[in-house]
CSV table of C-alpha atoms in Angstrom, one decimal:
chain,number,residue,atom,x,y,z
A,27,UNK,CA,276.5,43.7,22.9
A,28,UNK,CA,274.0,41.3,20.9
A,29,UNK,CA,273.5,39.7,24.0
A,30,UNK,CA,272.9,43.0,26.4
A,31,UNK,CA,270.5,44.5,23.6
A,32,UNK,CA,268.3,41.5,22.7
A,33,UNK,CA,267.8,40.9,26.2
A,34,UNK,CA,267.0,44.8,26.3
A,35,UNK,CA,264.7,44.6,23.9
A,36,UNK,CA,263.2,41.3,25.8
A,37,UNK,CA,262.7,43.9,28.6
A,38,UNK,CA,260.6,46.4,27.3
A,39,UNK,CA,258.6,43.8,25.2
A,40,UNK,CA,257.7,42.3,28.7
A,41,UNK,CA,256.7,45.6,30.1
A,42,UNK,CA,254.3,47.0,27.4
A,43,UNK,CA,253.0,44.0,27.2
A,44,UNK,CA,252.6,42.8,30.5
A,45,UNK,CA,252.3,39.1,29.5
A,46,UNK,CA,254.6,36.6,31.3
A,47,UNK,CA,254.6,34.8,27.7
A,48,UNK,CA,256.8,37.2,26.5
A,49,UNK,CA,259.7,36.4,28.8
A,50,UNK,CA,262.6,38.4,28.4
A,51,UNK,CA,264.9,35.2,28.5
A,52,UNK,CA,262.9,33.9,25.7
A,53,UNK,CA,262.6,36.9,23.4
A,54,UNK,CA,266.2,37.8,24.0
A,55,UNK,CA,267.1,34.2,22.7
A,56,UNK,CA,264.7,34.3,20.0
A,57,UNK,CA,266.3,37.8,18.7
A,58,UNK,CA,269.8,36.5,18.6
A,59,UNK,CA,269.0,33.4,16.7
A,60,UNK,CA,267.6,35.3,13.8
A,61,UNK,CA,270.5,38.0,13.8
A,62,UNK,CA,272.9,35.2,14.1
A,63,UNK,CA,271.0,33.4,11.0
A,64,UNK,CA,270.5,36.3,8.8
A,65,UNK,CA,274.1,37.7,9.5
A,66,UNK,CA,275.2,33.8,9.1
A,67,UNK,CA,277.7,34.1,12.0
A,68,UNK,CA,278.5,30.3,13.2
A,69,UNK,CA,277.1,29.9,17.0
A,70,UNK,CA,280.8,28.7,17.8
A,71,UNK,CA,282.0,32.3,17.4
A,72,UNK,CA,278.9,33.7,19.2
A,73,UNK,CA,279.4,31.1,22.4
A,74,UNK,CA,283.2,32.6,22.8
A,75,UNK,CA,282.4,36.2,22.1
A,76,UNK,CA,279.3,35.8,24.8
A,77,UNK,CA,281.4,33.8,27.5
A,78,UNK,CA,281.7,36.6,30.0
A,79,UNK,CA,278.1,36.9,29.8
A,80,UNK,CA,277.5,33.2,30.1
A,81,UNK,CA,280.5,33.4,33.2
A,82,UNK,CA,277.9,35.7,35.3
A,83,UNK,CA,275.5,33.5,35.8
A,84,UNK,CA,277.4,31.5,38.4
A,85,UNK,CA,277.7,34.4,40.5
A,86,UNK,CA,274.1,35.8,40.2
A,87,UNK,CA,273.2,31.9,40.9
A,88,UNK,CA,275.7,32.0,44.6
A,89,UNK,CA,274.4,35.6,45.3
A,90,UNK,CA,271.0,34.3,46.1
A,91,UNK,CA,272.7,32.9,49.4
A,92,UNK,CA,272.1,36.5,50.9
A,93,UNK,CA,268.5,36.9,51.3
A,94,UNK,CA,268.4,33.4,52.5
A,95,UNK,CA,270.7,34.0,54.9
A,96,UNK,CA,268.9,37.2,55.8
A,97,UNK,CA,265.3,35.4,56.6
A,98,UNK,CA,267.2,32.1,57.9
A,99,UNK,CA,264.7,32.4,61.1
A,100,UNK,CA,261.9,31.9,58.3
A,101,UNK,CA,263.2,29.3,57.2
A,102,UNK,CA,264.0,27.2,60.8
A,103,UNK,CA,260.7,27.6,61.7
A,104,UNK,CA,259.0,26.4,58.2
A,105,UNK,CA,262.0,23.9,57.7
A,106,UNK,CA,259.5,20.4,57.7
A,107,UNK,CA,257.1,21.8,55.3
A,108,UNK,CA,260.3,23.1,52.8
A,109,UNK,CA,262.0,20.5,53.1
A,110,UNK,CA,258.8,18.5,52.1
A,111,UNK,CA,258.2,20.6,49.0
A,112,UNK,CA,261.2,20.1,47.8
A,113,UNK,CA,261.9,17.2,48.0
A,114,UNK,CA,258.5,15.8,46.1
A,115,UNK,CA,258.7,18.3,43.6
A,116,UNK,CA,261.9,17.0,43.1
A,117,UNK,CA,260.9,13.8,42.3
A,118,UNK,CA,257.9,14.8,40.3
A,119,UNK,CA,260.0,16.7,38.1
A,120,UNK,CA,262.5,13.7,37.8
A,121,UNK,CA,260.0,11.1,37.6
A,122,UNK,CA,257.8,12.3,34.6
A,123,UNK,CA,261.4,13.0,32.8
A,124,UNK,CA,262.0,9.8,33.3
A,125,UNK,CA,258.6,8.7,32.1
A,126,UNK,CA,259.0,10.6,29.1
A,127,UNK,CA,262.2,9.0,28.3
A,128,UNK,CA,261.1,5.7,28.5
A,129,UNK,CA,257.4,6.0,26.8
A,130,UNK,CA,258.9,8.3,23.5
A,131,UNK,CA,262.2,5.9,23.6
A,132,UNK,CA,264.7,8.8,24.0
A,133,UNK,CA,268.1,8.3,24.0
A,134,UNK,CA,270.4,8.6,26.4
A,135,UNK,CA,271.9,12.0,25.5
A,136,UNK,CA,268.1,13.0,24.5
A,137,UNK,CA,267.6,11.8,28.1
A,138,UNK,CA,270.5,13.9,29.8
A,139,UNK,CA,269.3,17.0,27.8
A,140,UNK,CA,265.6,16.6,29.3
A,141,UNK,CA,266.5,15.9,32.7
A,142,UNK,CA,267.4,19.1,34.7
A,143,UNK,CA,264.8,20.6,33.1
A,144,UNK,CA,263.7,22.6,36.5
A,145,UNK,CA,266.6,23.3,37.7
A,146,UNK,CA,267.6,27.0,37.4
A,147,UNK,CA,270.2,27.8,33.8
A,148,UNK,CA,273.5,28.0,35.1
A,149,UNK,CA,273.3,24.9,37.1
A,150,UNK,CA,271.6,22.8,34.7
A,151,UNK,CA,273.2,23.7,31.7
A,152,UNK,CA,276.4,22.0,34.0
A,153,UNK,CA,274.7,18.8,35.4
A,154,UNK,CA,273.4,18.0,31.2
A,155,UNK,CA,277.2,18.7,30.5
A,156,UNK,CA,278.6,16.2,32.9
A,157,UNK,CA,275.8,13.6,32.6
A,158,UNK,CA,276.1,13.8,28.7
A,159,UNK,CA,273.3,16.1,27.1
A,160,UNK,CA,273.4,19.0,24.8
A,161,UNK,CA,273.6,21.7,27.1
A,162,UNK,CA,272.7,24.7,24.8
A,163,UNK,CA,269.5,22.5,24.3
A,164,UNK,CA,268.7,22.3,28.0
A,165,UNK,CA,269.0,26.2,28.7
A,166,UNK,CA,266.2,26.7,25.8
A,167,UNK,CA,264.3,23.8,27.7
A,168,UNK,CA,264.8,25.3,31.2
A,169,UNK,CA,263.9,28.7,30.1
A,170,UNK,CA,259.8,26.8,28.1
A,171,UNK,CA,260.1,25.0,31.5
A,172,UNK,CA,259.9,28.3,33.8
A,173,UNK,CA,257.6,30.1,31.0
A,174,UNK,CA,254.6,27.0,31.1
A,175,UNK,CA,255.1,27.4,35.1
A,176,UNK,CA,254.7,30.8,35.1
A,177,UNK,CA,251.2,30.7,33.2
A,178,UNK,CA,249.5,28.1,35.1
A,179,UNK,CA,250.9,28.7,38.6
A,180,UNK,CA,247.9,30.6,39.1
A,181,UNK,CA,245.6,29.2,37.4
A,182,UNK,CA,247.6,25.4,39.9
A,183,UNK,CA,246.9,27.1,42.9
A,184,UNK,CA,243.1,27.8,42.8
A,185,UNK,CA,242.4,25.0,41.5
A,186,UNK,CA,243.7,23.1,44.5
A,187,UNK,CA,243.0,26.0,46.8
A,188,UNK,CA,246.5,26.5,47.8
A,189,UNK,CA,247.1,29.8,49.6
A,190,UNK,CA,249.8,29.9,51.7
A,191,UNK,CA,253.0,31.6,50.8
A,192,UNK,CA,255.4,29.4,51.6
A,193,UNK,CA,253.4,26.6,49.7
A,194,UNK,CA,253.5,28.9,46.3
A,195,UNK,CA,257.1,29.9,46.7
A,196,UNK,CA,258.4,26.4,46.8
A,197,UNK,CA,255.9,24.9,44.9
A,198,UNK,CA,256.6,26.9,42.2
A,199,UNK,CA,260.1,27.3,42.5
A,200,UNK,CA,260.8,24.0,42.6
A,201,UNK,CA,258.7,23.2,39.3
A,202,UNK,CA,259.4,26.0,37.3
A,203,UNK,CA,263.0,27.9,39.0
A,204,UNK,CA,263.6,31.3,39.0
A,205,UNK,CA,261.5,32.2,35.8
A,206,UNK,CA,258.3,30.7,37.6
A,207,UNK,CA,259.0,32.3,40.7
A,208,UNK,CA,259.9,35.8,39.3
A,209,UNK,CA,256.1,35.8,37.7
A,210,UNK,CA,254.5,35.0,40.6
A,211,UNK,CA,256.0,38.0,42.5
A,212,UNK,CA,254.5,40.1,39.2
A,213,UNK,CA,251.3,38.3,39.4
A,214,UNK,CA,248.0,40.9,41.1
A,215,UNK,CA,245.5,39.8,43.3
A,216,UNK,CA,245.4,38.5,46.9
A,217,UNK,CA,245.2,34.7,45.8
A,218,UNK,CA,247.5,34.8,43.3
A,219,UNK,CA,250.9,32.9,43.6
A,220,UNK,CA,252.7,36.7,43.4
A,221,UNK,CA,251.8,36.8,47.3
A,222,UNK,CA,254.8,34.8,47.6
A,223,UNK,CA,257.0,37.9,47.4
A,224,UNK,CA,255.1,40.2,49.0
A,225,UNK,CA,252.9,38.7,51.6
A,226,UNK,CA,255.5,38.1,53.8
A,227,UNK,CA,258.7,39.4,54.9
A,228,UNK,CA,260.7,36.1,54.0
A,229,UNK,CA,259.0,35.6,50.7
A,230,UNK,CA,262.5,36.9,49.2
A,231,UNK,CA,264.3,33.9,51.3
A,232,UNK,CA,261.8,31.4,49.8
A,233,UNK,CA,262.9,32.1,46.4
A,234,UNK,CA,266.5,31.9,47.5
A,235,UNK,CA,265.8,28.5,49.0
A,236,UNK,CA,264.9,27.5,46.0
A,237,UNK,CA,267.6,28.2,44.2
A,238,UNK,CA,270.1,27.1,46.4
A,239,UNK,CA,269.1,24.0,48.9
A,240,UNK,CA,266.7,23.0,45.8
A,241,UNK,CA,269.4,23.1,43.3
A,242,UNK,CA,272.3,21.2,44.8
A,243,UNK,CA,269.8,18.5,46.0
A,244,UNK,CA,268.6,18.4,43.0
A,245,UNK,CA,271.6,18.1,40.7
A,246,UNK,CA,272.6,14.8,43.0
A,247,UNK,CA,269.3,13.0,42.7
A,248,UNK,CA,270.0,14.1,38.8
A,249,UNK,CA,272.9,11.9,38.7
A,250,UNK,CA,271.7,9.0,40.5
A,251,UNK,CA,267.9,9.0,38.4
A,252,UNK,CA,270.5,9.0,35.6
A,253,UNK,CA,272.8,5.9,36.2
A,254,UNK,CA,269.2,4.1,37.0
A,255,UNK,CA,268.3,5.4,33.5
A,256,UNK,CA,271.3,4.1,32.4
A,257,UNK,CA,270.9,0.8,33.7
A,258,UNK,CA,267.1,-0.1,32.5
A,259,UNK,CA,268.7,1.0,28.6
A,260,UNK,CA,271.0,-1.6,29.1
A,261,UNK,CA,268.9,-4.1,30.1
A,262,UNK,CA,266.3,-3.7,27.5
């Protein structure tokens, strides 16, 4: 019930407000830590009463197979340019973790934690899990992750003039998940990245190629950036 009501009250924050700032997913956390302070209940007990919240966000995460499915054809015909997208925003996103690490001397479960930062909650929250982080920690950085994309996604795409559709939708799905790409649907104006969603008909399937082919991609290149990672803190 905490849950359901602090992410209620997220909600209509968001909609008076209008500003992507005020992201549901980050109001709605920032509500329950105070309750859970104030009332001084342990985060232990909250985690186990919250689980079949927590459980749902595998299935919402699979579900976004269907639209995909529906605009497959969109996707065969712009497969080289998605496939393309993904993959360097894949490495962008691990390749200035990994700078990070290495220039502010994290360790490695620092380092883990940091890592699936783009990826969308359910699934990274798993991949810092296996590879060693703090997993609570990751879902607060995934969710400031989607929240910076969502701000300068627009602000990204005029500046280097990008227009098309398809390029926003990956673009900014793969940098900044499902948060990112829900505000650029929201987002007015004909150059803004909220064409995405409504520009074309398969602008729905662009979002769900994000969260799926991107995702599972992205959680193995996770792994392997992490055993180089790994390696280099050995050797120095």
């Amino acid at each position: 019930l905490l849950t359901l009501a602090a992410f209620g009250l997220g909600v209509l924050i968001n909609r008076v407000t209008g500003k992507a700032i005020f992201n549901p997913l980050l109001l709605g956390s920032i509500f329950v830590i105070v309750f859970l302070s104030v009332c001084n209940i342990p985060y232990g007990d909250y985690k186990t009463s919250a689980a079949p919240v927590s459980y749902l966000l595998l299935p919402a995460t699979v579900a976004l197979a269907i639209p995909l499915y529906e605009k497959l054809d969109l996707l065969k015909k712009n497969a080289p340019a998605i496939i393309a997208g993904i993959s360097v925003g894949t490495l962008v996103s691990l390749g200035s973790a990994f700078a990070l690490a290495l220039a502010m001397d994290l360790t490695q479960e620092q380092y883990a934690t940091l890592l699936p930062k783009s990826v969308t909650t359910a699934i990274s929250m798993d991949v810092a899990a296996e590879l060693g982080g703090i997993a609570a920690l990751t879902g607060a950085i995934v969710i400031v992750t989607g929240i910076v994309g969502a701000l300068l996604a627009e602000t990204v795409c005029k500046l280097f003039h990008i227009t098309d559709p398809i390029a926003k939708g990956v673009g900014i799905g793969t940098a900044a998940h499902a948060v990112g790409t829900a505000a650029a649907r929201a987002s007015p104006g004909s150059a803004s990245a909220g064409h995405v969603w409504n520009a074309l008909p398969g602008g729905r399937a662009a979002t769900a190629h994000k969260a799926c082919a991107a995702q599972s991609s992205h959680k193995r290149v996770v792994q392997r950036c992490f055993i180089v990672h790994r390696l280099l803190f050995s050797t120095f």
